[in-house]
Short mmCIF file of C-alpha atoms and ligand atoms in Angstrom, two decimals:
data_model
loop_
_atom_site.label_atom_id
_atom_site.label_comp_id
_atom_site.label_asym_id
_atom_site.label_seq_id
_atom_site.Cartn_x
_atom_site.Cartn_y
_atom_site.Cartn_z
CA MET O 1 -75.57 133.99 -56.48
CA LYS O 2 -78.05 136.36 -58.07
CA LEU O 3 -76.65 139.60 -58.48
CA PRO O 4 -79.01 142.81 -57.77
CA ILE O 5 -80.57 144.09 -60.93
CA ALA O 6 -78.96 147.46 -61.09
CA VAL O 7 -80.52 150.04 -63.21
CA ALA O 8 -77.81 150.64 -65.86
CA SER O 9 -75.84 153.71 -66.62
CA VAL O 10 -76.34 153.49 -70.39
CA PHE O 11 -74.44 155.70 -72.75
CA LEU O 12 -76.87 157.94 -73.93
CA THR O 13 -76.31 160.84 -76.45
CA LEU O 14 -78.88 162.82 -77.91
CA ALA O 15 -78.97 163.12 -81.85
CA ALA O 16 -79.35 167.14 -82.13
CA SER O 17 -81.69 167.11 -85.18
CA SER O 18 -84.32 164.63 -84.29
CA GLY O 19 -84.39 164.48 -80.63
CA ALA O 20 -84.11 160.74 -80.57
CA SER O 21 -82.22 158.81 -77.92
CA VAL O 22 -79.28 156.85 -79.21
CA LEU O 23 -77.51 154.24 -77.36
CA THR O 24 -73.81 153.99 -78.14
CA ALA O 25 -73.35 150.49 -76.46
CA ASN O 26 -75.63 147.78 -75.29
CA PRO O 27 -77.10 148.34 -71.74
CA GLN O 28 -75.15 146.66 -68.90
CA GLY O 29 -78.30 146.42 -66.70
CA CYS O 30 -81.97 147.10 -66.97
CA ILE O 31 -83.16 150.14 -68.47
CA ASP O 32 -86.05 152.62 -67.67
CA PRO O 33 -88.06 152.19 -71.00
CA THR O 34 -89.61 155.56 -70.20
CA ALA O 35 -86.53 157.33 -70.96
CA TYR O 36 -86.42 156.08 -74.53
CA ASP O 37 -88.80 156.55 -77.37
CA ALA O 38 -90.23 153.58 -79.12
CA ASP O 39 -87.71 153.31 -81.91
CA THR O 40 -84.79 152.94 -79.87
CA ASP O 41 -82.58 150.56 -80.76
CA PHE O 42 -81.03 149.19 -77.40
CA PHE O 43 -78.37 146.97 -79.26
CA PRO O 44 -76.11 149.10 -81.24
CA ASP O 45 -73.49 146.41 -80.65
CA LYS O 46 -74.66 143.45 -82.90
CA PHE O 47 -73.15 139.97 -83.34
CA VAL O 48 -72.80 139.20 -87.02
CA PRO O 49 -72.03 135.45 -87.46
CA ASP O 50 -68.86 134.65 -89.71
CA GLU O 51 -69.72 133.57 -93.23
CA THR O 52 -68.44 129.96 -92.21
CA THR O 53 -70.80 129.85 -89.33
CA ASP O 54 -73.52 127.56 -90.35
CA LEU O 55 -75.38 126.78 -87.18
CA ILE O 56 -76.41 129.86 -85.43
CA THR O 57 -78.38 133.08 -86.72
CA ILE O 58 -79.03 135.89 -84.54
CA THR O 59 -81.89 138.75 -85.38
CA TYR O 60 -81.97 141.97 -83.72
CA HIS O 61 -85.32 144.05 -83.11
CA ASN O 62 -84.72 146.94 -81.14
CA THR O 63 -85.91 145.69 -77.91
CA TYR O 64 -85.18 142.08 -78.17
CA LYS O 65 -82.97 139.59 -80.48
CA ILE O 66 -83.81 136.09 -81.52
CA ILE O 67 -81.11 133.27 -81.37
CA THR O 68 -81.39 130.17 -83.52
CA ASN O 69 -79.52 127.23 -83.14
CA LYS O 70 -79.85 125.43 -86.51
CA PHE O 71 -78.14 122.17 -85.32
CA SER O 72 -80.62 121.68 -82.52
CA ASN O 73 -83.63 123.47 -84.48
CA LYS O 74 -84.45 125.79 -81.38
CA SER O 75 -84.78 129.30 -80.77
CA TYR O 76 -84.29 131.80 -77.94
CA LEU O 77 -85.58 135.08 -77.23
CA LEU O 78 -83.49 137.53 -75.15
CA TYR O 79 -85.31 141.05 -74.51
CA GLN O 80 -83.81 143.97 -72.89
CA CYS O 81 -84.40 144.15 -69.15
CA GLY O 82 -86.65 146.83 -68.20
CA THR O 83 -88.94 146.47 -71.54
CA GLU O 84 -91.81 144.13 -71.79
CA PRO O 85 -91.21 140.78 -74.07
CA PRO O 86 -92.75 141.22 -77.30
CA GLU O 87 -96.13 139.73 -76.90
CA ASN O 88 -96.49 138.43 -80.46
CA GLU O 89 -93.29 136.40 -80.30
CA VAL O 90 -93.75 135.05 -76.89
CA LYS O 91 -97.53 134.36 -77.12
CA TYR O 92 -97.43 131.07 -79.21
CA GLY O 93 -94.56 129.67 -77.33
CA TRP O 94 -91.99 129.37 -80.37
CA HIS O 95 -89.19 130.21 -78.40
CA HIS O 96 -87.38 127.48 -76.03
CA VAL O 97 -86.28 129.97 -73.69
CA VAL O 98 -87.38 133.77 -73.28
CA LEU O 99 -84.81 135.61 -71.18
CA PRO O 100 -84.33 139.50 -69.98
CA VAL O 101 -80.43 140.65 -70.74
CA PRO O 102 -78.31 141.22 -69.42
CA HIS O 103 -78.77 137.79 -67.98
CA THR O 104 -78.10 137.75 -64.14
CA GLY O 105 -80.02 134.44 -63.29
CA GLY O 106 -76.91 132.13 -63.34
CA VAL O 107 -75.64 129.50 -65.61
CA ALA O 108 -75.48 125.50 -65.21
CA ILE O 109 -72.70 124.18 -67.69
CA THR O 110 -72.72 120.80 -68.82
CA GLU O 111 -69.55 120.63 -71.10
CA THR O 112 -65.97 122.03 -70.74
CA VAL O 113 -66.02 123.72 -73.93
CA GLN O 114 -68.56 126.28 -72.44
CA ILE O 115 -66.24 127.31 -69.89
CA PRO O 116 -63.55 129.58 -71.74
CA PRO O 117 -66.52 131.74 -73.58
CA LEU O 118 -67.95 132.53 -70.08
CA GLU O 119 -64.53 133.31 -68.63
CA ILE O 120 -63.45 135.50 -71.59
CA LEU O 121 -66.35 137.73 -71.14
CA GLY O 122 -65.46 138.18 -67.66
CA LYS O 123 -68.85 136.13 -66.64
CA ARG O 124 -67.34 133.18 -64.69
CA SER O 125 -69.23 134.64 -61.78
CA GLU O 126 -72.34 133.58 -63.67
CA ILE O 127 -71.68 129.85 -63.31
CA THR O 128 -73.70 128.80 -60.79
CA ALA O 129 -73.43 124.78 -61.30
CA TYR O 130 -71.60 122.32 -63.28
CA ILE O 131 -73.58 119.13 -64.30
CA GLY O 132 -70.97 116.28 -64.99
CA ASN O 133 -67.88 115.05 -63.64
CA PRO O 134 -65.73 118.23 -62.27
CA GLN O 135 -62.61 115.88 -62.75
CA TYR O 136 -62.64 117.13 -66.43
CA VAL O 137 -62.36 120.79 -65.76
CA SER O 138 -59.13 122.38 -66.41
CA SER O 139 -60.01 126.17 -65.34
CA PRO O 140 -58.20 127.03 -62.17
CA CYS O 141 -60.70 129.58 -60.91
CA LEU O 142 -63.58 127.29 -61.81
CA ASN O 143 -61.85 124.61 -59.93
CA HIS O 144 -61.31 126.99 -57.00
CA LEU O 145 -65.09 127.81 -57.14
CA MET O 146 -66.34 124.17 -57.15
CA SER O 147 -63.88 123.28 -54.08
CA ASP O 148 -64.63 123.49 -50.39
CA ASP O 149 -62.27 126.67 -50.21
CA ALA O 150 -64.58 128.46 -52.22
CA GLU O 151 -66.72 131.28 -50.19
CA GLU O 152 -70.00 130.00 -49.76
CA GLU O 153 -72.20 132.60 -51.86
CA GLU O 154 -69.71 132.13 -54.93
CA MET O 155 -69.63 128.33 -54.65
CA VAL O 156 -70.26 126.73 -58.00
CA GLU O 157 -72.74 123.70 -57.28
CA ILE O 158 -71.84 120.26 -58.67
CA ILE O 159 -74.47 118.02 -59.72
CA TYR O 160 -72.77 114.62 -60.53
CA TYR O 161 -73.51 111.15 -58.96
CA PRO O 162 -70.14 109.36 -58.78
CA ASP O 163 -71.62 106.30 -57.87
CA ASP O 164 -73.86 106.25 -60.97
CA PRO O 165 -72.34 108.53 -63.37
CA TRP O 166 -74.31 107.42 -66.40
CA ASN O 167 -77.67 107.47 -64.70
CA THR O 168 -79.57 110.08 -66.61
CA THR O 169 -82.78 109.91 -64.33
CA LEU O 170 -80.48 110.69 -61.46
CA THR O 171 -78.77 113.72 -63.51
CA ASP O 172 -82.10 114.86 -64.44
CA GLU O 173 -83.41 115.01 -61.16
CA GLY O 174 -80.52 116.60 -59.84
CA THR O 175 -80.67 119.33 -62.67
CA ALA O 176 -84.80 119.84 -61.82
CA ASP O 177 -83.87 120.47 -58.13
CA PHE O 178 -81.32 123.05 -59.09
CA LEU O 179 -83.65 124.62 -61.37
CA SER O 180 -86.26 124.71 -58.59
CA ARG O 181 -83.97 126.72 -56.58
CA ASN O 182 -82.54 128.75 -59.35
CA PRO O 183 -85.75 129.30 -61.67
CA GLU O 184 -84.15 132.03 -63.64
CA ALA O 185 -80.81 130.09 -64.57
CA ILE O 186 -80.31 128.41 -67.89
CA VAL O 187 -78.75 125.01 -68.42
CA LEU O 188 -76.23 125.32 -71.49
CA THR O 189 -76.67 121.94 -73.38
CA GLY O 190 -74.18 120.55 -75.61
CA PRO O 191 -75.15 118.92 -79.26
CA LEU O 192 -75.88 115.73 -78.03
CA GLY O 193 -77.53 116.68 -74.52
CA ASN O 194 -81.50 117.27 -74.11
CA VAL O 195 -82.20 120.39 -75.76
CA ASP O 196 -85.83 119.83 -75.18
CA ALA O 197 -85.22 120.18 -71.25
CA ASP O 198 -86.69 123.04 -69.21
CA ARG O 199 -84.35 125.83 -69.51
CA ALA O 200 -82.17 124.19 -71.96
CA TRP O 201 -80.08 126.45 -73.81
CA GLY O 202 -78.33 124.65 -76.83
CA ASP O 203 -74.79 125.27 -77.77
CA ALA O 204 -73.61 123.42 -80.91
CA SER O 205 -70.28 125.15 -81.50
CA THR O 206 -68.47 122.09 -81.50
CA GLN O 207 -70.67 120.90 -84.74
CA GLU O 208 -69.58 123.80 -86.87
CA ARG O 209 -67.48 123.20 -90.03
CA THR O 210 -64.66 125.53 -89.52
CA ASN O 211 -62.52 126.65 -86.40
CA VAL O 212 -63.20 130.22 -87.02
CA ALA O 213 -67.13 129.41 -86.87
CA THR O 214 -66.57 127.34 -83.38
CA PHE O 215 -64.96 130.26 -81.85
CA ASP O 216 -67.65 132.55 -83.37
CA TRP O 217 -70.19 131.08 -80.89
CA LEU O 218 -68.45 133.57 -78.36
CA GLY O 219 -71.20 135.90 -79.92
CA MET O 220 -74.13 133.80 -78.78
CA TYR O 221 -72.46 133.86 -75.15
CA ALA O 222 -71.89 137.49 -75.54
CA ALA O 223 -75.74 138.14 -76.67
CA LEU O 224 -76.73 136.74 -73.39
CA PHE O 225 -75.08 139.56 -71.58
CA ASN O 226 -74.96 142.34 -73.92
CA LEU O 227 -71.63 142.02 -74.56
CA GLU O 228 -71.49 141.93 -78.49
CA GLY O 229 -69.23 144.82 -78.54
CA THR O 230 -66.56 142.84 -76.37
CA ALA O 231 -66.93 139.61 -78.25
CA ASN O 232 -66.74 141.21 -81.83
CA LYS O 233 -63.27 142.53 -81.05
CA ILE O 234 -61.95 139.38 -79.55
CA ILE O 235 -63.58 137.16 -82.54
CA THR O 236 -61.89 139.63 -85.06
CA ASP O 237 -58.56 139.98 -83.74
CA THR O 238 -58.13 135.98 -83.22
CA GLU O 239 -59.10 135.34 -86.66
CA ALA O 240 -56.75 138.12 -88.10
CA ARG O 241 -53.91 136.43 -86.27
CA TYR O 242 -55.15 133.01 -87.84
CA GLN O 243 -55.19 134.17 -91.20
CA CYS O 244 -51.78 135.75 -91.00
CA LEU O 245 -50.17 132.56 -90.15
CA ALA O 246 -51.96 131.01 -93.08
CA ASP O 247 -50.40 133.97 -95.23
CA ASN O 248 -47.10 133.14 -93.82
CA ALA O 249 -47.23 129.69 -94.39
CA ALA O 250 -48.51 129.99 -97.96
CA ALA O 251 -45.50 132.67 -98.67
CA VAL O 252 -42.98 130.08 -97.04
CA GLU O 253 -44.45 127.18 -99.32
CA SER O 254 -44.86 129.23 -102.37
CA ASP O 255 -42.31 127.12 -104.25
CA ILE O 256 -42.64 123.92 -102.96
CA GLN O 257 -44.31 121.14 -104.86
CA ASP O 258 -47.64 119.45 -103.38
CA GLU O 259 -45.92 116.04 -102.72
CA ASP O 260 -42.82 117.87 -101.08
CA LYS O 261 -45.14 119.46 -98.38
CA PRO O 262 -44.67 118.19 -95.12
CA LYS O 263 -46.72 115.34 -94.08
CA ILE O 264 -48.25 114.51 -90.57
CA LEU O 265 -49.39 111.19 -89.05
CA TRP O 266 -52.27 112.16 -86.59
CA ALA O 267 -53.27 108.90 -84.91
CA ASP O 268 -53.89 107.78 -81.51
CA TYR O 269 -54.73 104.16 -80.11
CA PHE O 270 -58.12 103.07 -78.80
CA ASP O 271 -57.38 100.29 -76.11
CA GLY O 272 -58.61 97.14 -77.09
CA ILE O 273 -59.85 98.18 -80.62
CA GLY O 274 -57.09 99.45 -83.02
CA TRP O 275 -55.20 102.88 -84.45
CA SER O 276 -57.52 105.77 -85.18
CA ILE O 277 -55.92 107.60 -88.16
CA GLY O 278 -56.79 111.18 -89.40
CA GLU O 279 -58.63 111.44 -92.55
CA CYS O 280 -58.66 114.57 -94.45
CA PRO O 281 -60.79 114.12 -97.96
CA THR O 282 -61.45 117.88 -97.60
CA TRP O 283 -59.49 120.43 -96.03
CA ASP O 284 -63.02 121.12 -93.93
CA ALA O 285 -63.48 117.40 -93.08
CA SER O 286 -62.33 117.84 -89.52
CA TYR O 287 -60.63 120.64 -87.21
CA TYR O 288 -57.44 119.04 -87.56
CA CYS O 289 -57.61 118.91 -91.43
CA GLU O 290 -57.93 122.53 -91.31
CA PHE O 291 -55.13 123.34 -89.06
CA ALA O 292 -52.90 120.95 -91.64
CA GLN O 293 -54.06 122.99 -94.61
CA HIS O 294 -53.75 126.31 -92.83
CA CYS O 295 -50.16 125.39 -92.43
CA GLY O 296 -49.34 124.06 -95.56
CA ALA O 297 -48.98 120.36 -94.49
CA SER O 298 -50.94 117.39 -95.08
CA ILE O 299 -52.19 114.71 -93.15
CA ILE O 300 -51.26 111.08 -93.80
CA SER O 301 -54.88 109.13 -94.68
CA ARG O 302 -56.07 105.91 -94.29
CA PRO O 303 -55.86 104.48 -97.89
CA GLU O 304 -59.16 103.32 -98.97
CA GLY O 305 -60.32 99.47 -98.27
CA VAL O 306 -57.42 99.29 -95.39
CA GLY O 307 -58.83 98.98 -91.78
CA PHE O 308 -62.15 98.05 -90.20
CA SER O 309 -64.95 100.07 -88.73
CA GLU O 310 -67.53 100.37 -86.15
CA SER O 311 -70.57 102.58 -86.11
CA TYR O 312 -71.56 102.40 -82.46
CA GLY O 313 -75.22 102.64 -83.33
CA THR O 314 -74.73 105.78 -85.23
CA ASP O 315 -74.88 106.62 -89.01
CA THR O 316 -71.10 107.42 -89.04
CA LEU O 317 -68.27 104.78 -89.60
CA TYR O 318 -65.24 104.98 -87.14
CA TRP O 319 -62.48 103.26 -88.72
CA TYR O 320 -59.37 101.60 -87.06
CA LEU O 321 -56.26 100.06 -88.48
CA THR O 322 -54.56 96.89 -86.94
CA ASP O 323 -50.86 97.14 -85.69
CA ASP O 324 -49.36 96.07 -89.13
CA GLU O 325 -51.62 98.29 -90.87
CA PHE O 326 -50.55 101.33 -88.94
CA LEU O 327 -46.90 100.33 -89.21
CA ALA O 328 -47.21 100.27 -92.80
CA LEU O 329 -48.88 103.37 -93.19
CA GLY O 330 -47.33 105.61 -90.54
CA LYS O 331 -43.61 104.52 -90.11
CA ASP O 332 -41.82 106.83 -92.39
CA ALA O 333 -43.93 109.98 -91.25
CA ALA O 334 -41.34 112.53 -89.88
CA THR O 335 -43.93 114.20 -87.50
CA TRP O 336 -46.53 112.26 -85.60
CA ILE O 337 -49.24 114.12 -83.51
CA TYR O 338 -51.05 111.67 -81.11
CA PRO O 339 -54.18 113.74 -80.26
CA SER O 340 -55.02 112.42 -76.77
CA LYS O 341 -52.90 111.69 -73.28
CA THR O 342 -52.39 108.18 -73.60
CA PHE O 343 -49.22 107.67 -75.92
CA GLY O 344 -47.04 106.65 -73.02
CA ASP O 345 -49.21 103.60 -72.20
CA VAL O 346 -49.30 102.49 -75.85
CA TYR O 347 -45.64 102.95 -76.10
CA ASP O 348 -44.98 100.79 -73.19
CA GLN O 349 -47.28 98.01 -74.75
CA LYS O 350 -46.32 98.39 -78.16
CA LYS O 351 -42.65 99.33 -77.96
CA ASP O 352 -41.43 96.63 -80.44
CA ILE O 353 -43.72 98.19 -83.37
CA LEU O 354 -43.47 101.77 -82.36
CA ASP O 355 -39.67 102.14 -82.39
CA GLN O 356 -39.89 101.09 -85.98
CA PHE O 357 -41.46 104.56 -86.60
CA LYS O 358 -39.10 107.23 -88.01
CA SER O 359 -41.24 109.77 -85.70
CA VAL O 360 -40.54 107.87 -82.36
CA GLN O 361 -36.69 107.21 -83.61
CA ASN O 362 -36.18 110.92 -83.75
CA LYS O 363 -38.45 111.93 -80.72
CA ASN O 364 -40.80 113.74 -82.83
CA VAL O 365 -44.02 112.84 -81.38
CA TYR O 366 -46.33 115.18 -79.82
CA ASP O 367 -49.34 114.77 -77.60
CA THR O 368 -51.92 117.12 -76.77
CA GLN O 369 -51.06 117.82 -73.18
CA GLY O 370 -49.08 120.82 -73.63
CA GLY O 371 -51.58 123.25 -72.23
CA GLY O 372 -52.34 120.56 -69.34
CA PRO O 373 -54.14 116.97 -69.27
CA LEU O 374 -57.16 118.10 -70.19
CA ALA O 375 -57.09 121.86 -71.34
CA TRP O 376 -57.37 120.69 -75.11
CA TYR O 377 -60.91 119.97 -74.82
CA GLU O 378 -61.51 123.34 -72.85
CA GLN O 379 -58.93 126.21 -73.48
CA ARG O 380 -57.55 125.15 -76.75
CA LEU O 381 -60.95 126.18 -78.26
CA ALA O 382 -60.25 129.60 -77.30
CA GLU O 383 -57.00 129.85 -78.96
CA TYR O 384 -57.37 128.17 -82.10
CA ASP O 385 -54.40 130.82 -83.49
CA VAL O 386 -52.00 129.46 -81.06
CA VAL O 387 -52.72 125.54 -82.11
CA ALA O 388 -52.24 126.95 -85.73
CA LEU O 389 -49.10 128.76 -84.82
CA ASP O 390 -47.73 125.39 -83.07
CA LEU O 391 -48.65 123.48 -85.94
CA CYS O 392 -46.94 125.87 -88.38
CA THR O 393 -43.67 125.88 -86.03
CA LEU O 394 -43.76 121.98 -85.98
CA VAL O 395 -43.88 121.56 -89.68
CA GLY O 396 -41.41 124.61 -90.63
CA THR O 397 -44.04 127.12 -92.22
CA ALA O 398 -44.10 129.82 -89.74
CA ASN O 399 -42.38 133.06 -90.42
CA PRO O 400 -38.47 132.22 -89.91
CA ASN O 401 -38.01 136.03 -89.20
CA SER O 402 -40.78 136.31 -86.79
CA SER O 403 -40.04 139.00 -84.11
CA SER O 404 -40.37 136.60 -81.20
CA ILE O 405 -39.55 132.88 -81.12
CA HIS O 406 -42.63 131.11 -80.28
CA VAL O 407 -42.91 128.35 -77.70
CA ARG O 408 -45.27 125.32 -78.45
CA LYS O 409 -48.07 125.40 -76.28
CA TRP O 410 -50.59 122.73 -77.11
CA PHE O 411 -48.57 119.93 -79.08
CA ARG O 412 -46.21 118.49 -76.42
CA ASN O 413 -43.13 116.37 -77.32
CA TYR O 414 -43.68 113.16 -75.59
CA PHE O 415 -40.17 112.34 -75.18
CA THR O 416 -38.51 115.81 -74.29
CA GLU O 417 -41.40 117.85 -72.53
CA PRO O 418 -43.38 117.80 -69.50
CA VAL O 419 -47.13 117.69 -69.71
CA GLY O 420 -48.14 121.57 -69.17
CA THR O 421 -50.13 123.25 -66.44
CA GLN O 422 -52.73 125.67 -66.34
CA GLY O 423 -51.39 127.82 -63.59
CA THR O 424 -53.13 128.96 -60.83
CA CYS O 425 -56.26 131.03 -59.81
CA ASN O 426 -55.18 134.00 -57.59
CA VAL O 427 -58.06 134.25 -55.00
CA PRO O 428 -59.93 136.46 -54.90
CA GLU O 429 -58.75 138.87 -57.53
CA ASP O 430 -58.69 136.49 -60.44
CA ILE O 431 -61.95 135.10 -59.97
CA THR O 432 -64.11 138.23 -61.59
CA LEU O 433 -61.35 138.94 -63.81
CA ALA O 434 -62.07 137.93 -67.57
CA TYR O 435 -59.73 135.20 -68.91
CA VAL O 436 -57.33 136.45 -71.65
CA PRO O 437 -56.62 133.26 -73.82
CA GLU O 438 -52.77 133.36 -74.96
CA GLN O 439 -52.48 135.08 -78.51
CA ALA O 440 -50.48 133.63 -81.50
CA GLU O 441 -47.77 136.37 -82.50
CA CYS O 442 -47.96 136.64 -86.29
CA THR O 443 -45.49 139.08 -88.22
CA SER O 444 -46.53 139.09 -91.66
CA ILE O 445 -43.96 138.06 -94.01
CA GLN O 446 -44.91 140.25 -96.57
CA SER O 447 -44.83 143.41 -94.36
CA SER O 448 -41.33 142.28 -92.83
CA SER O 449 -39.90 141.92 -96.06
CA GLY O 450 -41.10 145.24 -97.20
CA GLY O 451 -42.99 144.14 -99.74
CA PHE O 452 -46.60 145.28 -98.17
CA PRO O 453 -47.16 148.26 -95.97
CA SER O 454 -46.80 147.09 -92.45
CA GLU O 455 -50.04 147.13 -90.43
CA GLY O 456 -49.21 145.93 -86.97
CA SER O 457 -48.76 142.30 -86.55
CA ALA O 458 -51.83 140.79 -88.25
CA THR O 459 -53.44 142.10 -91.37
CA ALA O 460 -57.27 141.61 -91.68
CA ALA O 461 -58.73 138.27 -93.00
CA ASN O 462 -59.43 138.20 -96.53
CA SER O 463 -62.55 136.57 -95.92
CA SER O 464 -63.17 135.76 -99.64
CA GLN O 465 -60.24 133.29 -99.91
CA ARG O 466 -60.35 132.16 -96.01
CA THR O 467 -59.13 128.55 -95.40
CA SER O 468 -60.81 127.48 -92.39
CA ALA O 469 -62.26 123.84 -91.68
CA ALA O 470 -64.24 121.52 -89.50
CA PHE O 471 -64.02 121.30 -85.95
CA VAL O 472 -64.78 118.73 -83.53
CA SER O 473 -67.00 116.25 -85.43
CA VAL O 474 -69.05 113.81 -83.48
CA LEU O 475 -65.87 111.66 -84.20
CA ALA O 476 -63.51 113.79 -82.17
CA ILE O 477 -66.30 114.17 -79.36
CA VAL O 478 -66.59 110.22 -79.14
CA ALA O 479 -62.67 109.96 -79.38
CA GLY O 480 -62.13 112.43 -76.67
CA ILE O 481 -64.82 110.65 -74.58
CA VAL O 482 -63.60 106.92 -75.47
CA SER O 483 -59.84 107.77 -74.64
CA THR O 484 -60.46 109.84 -71.52
CA VAL O 485 -62.79 106.74 -70.33
CA LEU O 486 -59.68 104.42 -71.51
CA ALA O 487 -57.49 106.40 -69.92
C1 NAG C 6 -83.35 120.39 -87.75
O1 NAG C 6 -84.18 120.65 -89.01
C2 NAG C 6 -83.37 120.26 -90.19
C3 NAG C 6 -84.09 120.56 -91.41
O2 NAG C 6 -85.49 120.59 -91.20
C4 NAG C 6 -83.54 118.71 -90.02
O3 NAG C 6 -82.65 118.17 -91.32
C5 NAG C 6 -82.50 118.30 -89.12
O4 NAG C 6 -82.43 116.50 -88.48
C6 NAG C 6 -83.05 118.90 -87.71
N1 NAG C 6 -82.40 118.46 -86.39
C7 NAG C 6 -82.93 118.14 -85.41
C8 NAG C 6 -81.66 117.99 -84.30
O5 NAG C 6 -83.84 118.02 -85.22
C1 NAG C 7 -81.13 105.36 -61.57
O1 NAG C 7 -81.15 106.10 -60.20
C2 NAG C 7 -82.51 105.93 -59.88
C3 NAG C 7 -82.48 106.70 -58.28
O2 NAG C 7 -81.57 106.19 -57.80
C4 NAG C 7 -82.95 104.30 -59.72
O3 NAG C 7 -84.20 104.11 -59.31
C5 NAG C 7 -82.73 103.76 -61.22
O4 NAG C 7 -82.92 102.46 -61.07
C6 NAG C 7 -81.19 104.04 -61.59
N1 NAG C 7 -81.20 103.69 -63.16
C7 NAG C 7 -80.62 102.82 -63.67
C8 NAG C 7 -80.56 102.41 -65.24
O5 NAG C 7 -79.78 102.38 -62.98
C1 NAG C 8 -35.82 136.14 -93.49
O1 NAG C 8 -34.69 137.07 -93.47
C2 NAG C 8 -33.65 136.68 -94.28
C3 NAG C 8 -32.34 137.77 -93.98
O2 NAG C 8 -32.94 138.99 -93.88
C4 NAG C 8 -33.95 136.94 -95.83
O3 NAG C 8 -32.99 136.56 -96.53
C5 NAG C 8 -35.16 135.77 -95.78
O4 NAG C 8 -35.80 136.13 -97.17
C6 NAG C 8 -36.42 136.19 -94.74
N1 NAG C 8 -37.40 134.86 -95.05
C7 NAG C 8 -38.62 135.37 -95.18
C8 NAG C 8 -39.51 134.27 -95.50
O5 NAG C 8 -39.07 136.64 -94.93
C1 NAG C 9 -59.00 138.88 -101.38
O1 NAG C 9 -59.01 137.55 -102.24
C2 NAG C 9 -59.75 137.88 -103.56
C3 NAG C 9 -59.82 136.52 -104.47
O2 NAG C 9 -58.48 135.71 -104.25
C4 NAG C 9 -58.64 138.90 -104.23
O3 NAG C 9 -58.89 139.09 -105.57
C5 NAG C 9 -58.10 140.27 -103.45
O4 NAG C 9 -57.13 140.97 -104.13
C6 NAG C 9 -58.02 139.89 -101.96
N1 NAG C 9 -57.75 141.05 -101.20
C7 NAG C 9 -56.90 141.25 -100.47
C8 NAG C 9 -56.89 142.39 -99.56
O5 NAG C 9 -55.80 140.50 -100.22
#
């Protein structure tokens, strides 16, 4: 699936006074370096990580860029195709991978969270292999490309051994075989994967502290393809919509006392273990704490000393409650979010207990299957603004006078709504189209009531007072895996 390397049609203007060539956009192919002088900045579009993005840095140096993944302590050098890689940077082997950009050598992915960024940038066709269980993929077009219906030359290879799925020796051998046939490919590797492996390219987006920062890694993906300009716009627009929702929630709640703010029970059941309850000692303790804070709601937390813990051999303790403890804590909550897909099974097992919950009596229980059974671990990450609008709508802090009525997408009412679907992939036209995530519609309360000048639907984020928070912590990843396995 290697694309021919075309000599780019770069946009070039001549600065009249100096005669120096100036690029106005990052090249979308290889360049002829003799057409430029030595000082040319080949990357006029630059990714500048958000101030809450803790785990990635990028520096630009005319013909190359260096990305550092601070979670895995690995750096990667990308140089403009057509130029020479900088000798002083590459000769000592500091950088785990040295790659010409825009990258055309293919990408093997190992986690579903890596799918939306590539699709948003219109680079689905760069995905050449999926390493892992294909059953967890939601993307309709990627599912098509992994199926027997795909055209031979666009088919995405699956590296997965259903008879022995946890055997890393097998997976490593399969990956090595893939790389022997695709030596220019990179292997996107999650935070818990083997970032030291040959051609491994670490993505630690899920370890970031804030939702904004998790999505910000779109900029890392964009750097691979010289698409920083495209990514910057999407990142900025999404954050502006997200911030608009927080501003509205704050306006709606301005005269409500803290103790009267809406409370959410955020809890799911781990078969054979117990109830896992949301915990928000700080707003950035987890991604859902941030969403709650953003919507002016609070998460009911496990009281100190209640419950029991497991460490699973890590430094972190995972806490669980027994049925009785859970009943005492959660029965009066008006709204229950069950961040998994097993509520039906648990309800069948524990009807006597759960029927005592106000949220169950009032049919106010929501799971995370609104976008499809598994999209919560995939497309949701590209729509954190929509998740926020869902939650603000649920707790009543969205703009009551919004120009359109929001239909919840991610939180599905277990009692009254069907599991969502991801739609279909129209073959062949959708395959190469960029995926456009849904966008939260936000009409600013200040502007709609005439207090502030109206500036479209979302005003720019005020970064100095940004309210954001933690994302998929290891807990959420473990929770996702465990609940998926148990399901
Ligand atoms: C990366 O480096 C930091 C600082 O030296 C260290 O605390 C951290 O444990 C390292 N992480 C890994 C995955 O090696
Ligand atoms: C993994 O698979 C390899 C190759 O089939 C086999 O030799 C090995 O014993 C397996 N490892 C485990 C832990 O089952
Ligand atoms: C919504 O519109 C009503 C009627 O115009 C108005 O009284 C109310 O203040 C508005 N609410 C908000 C939050 O803007
Ligand atoms: C941004 O926040 C700061 C600190 O709260 C405030 O002083 C400033 O006026 C805000 N700016 C805008 C444009 O809202």
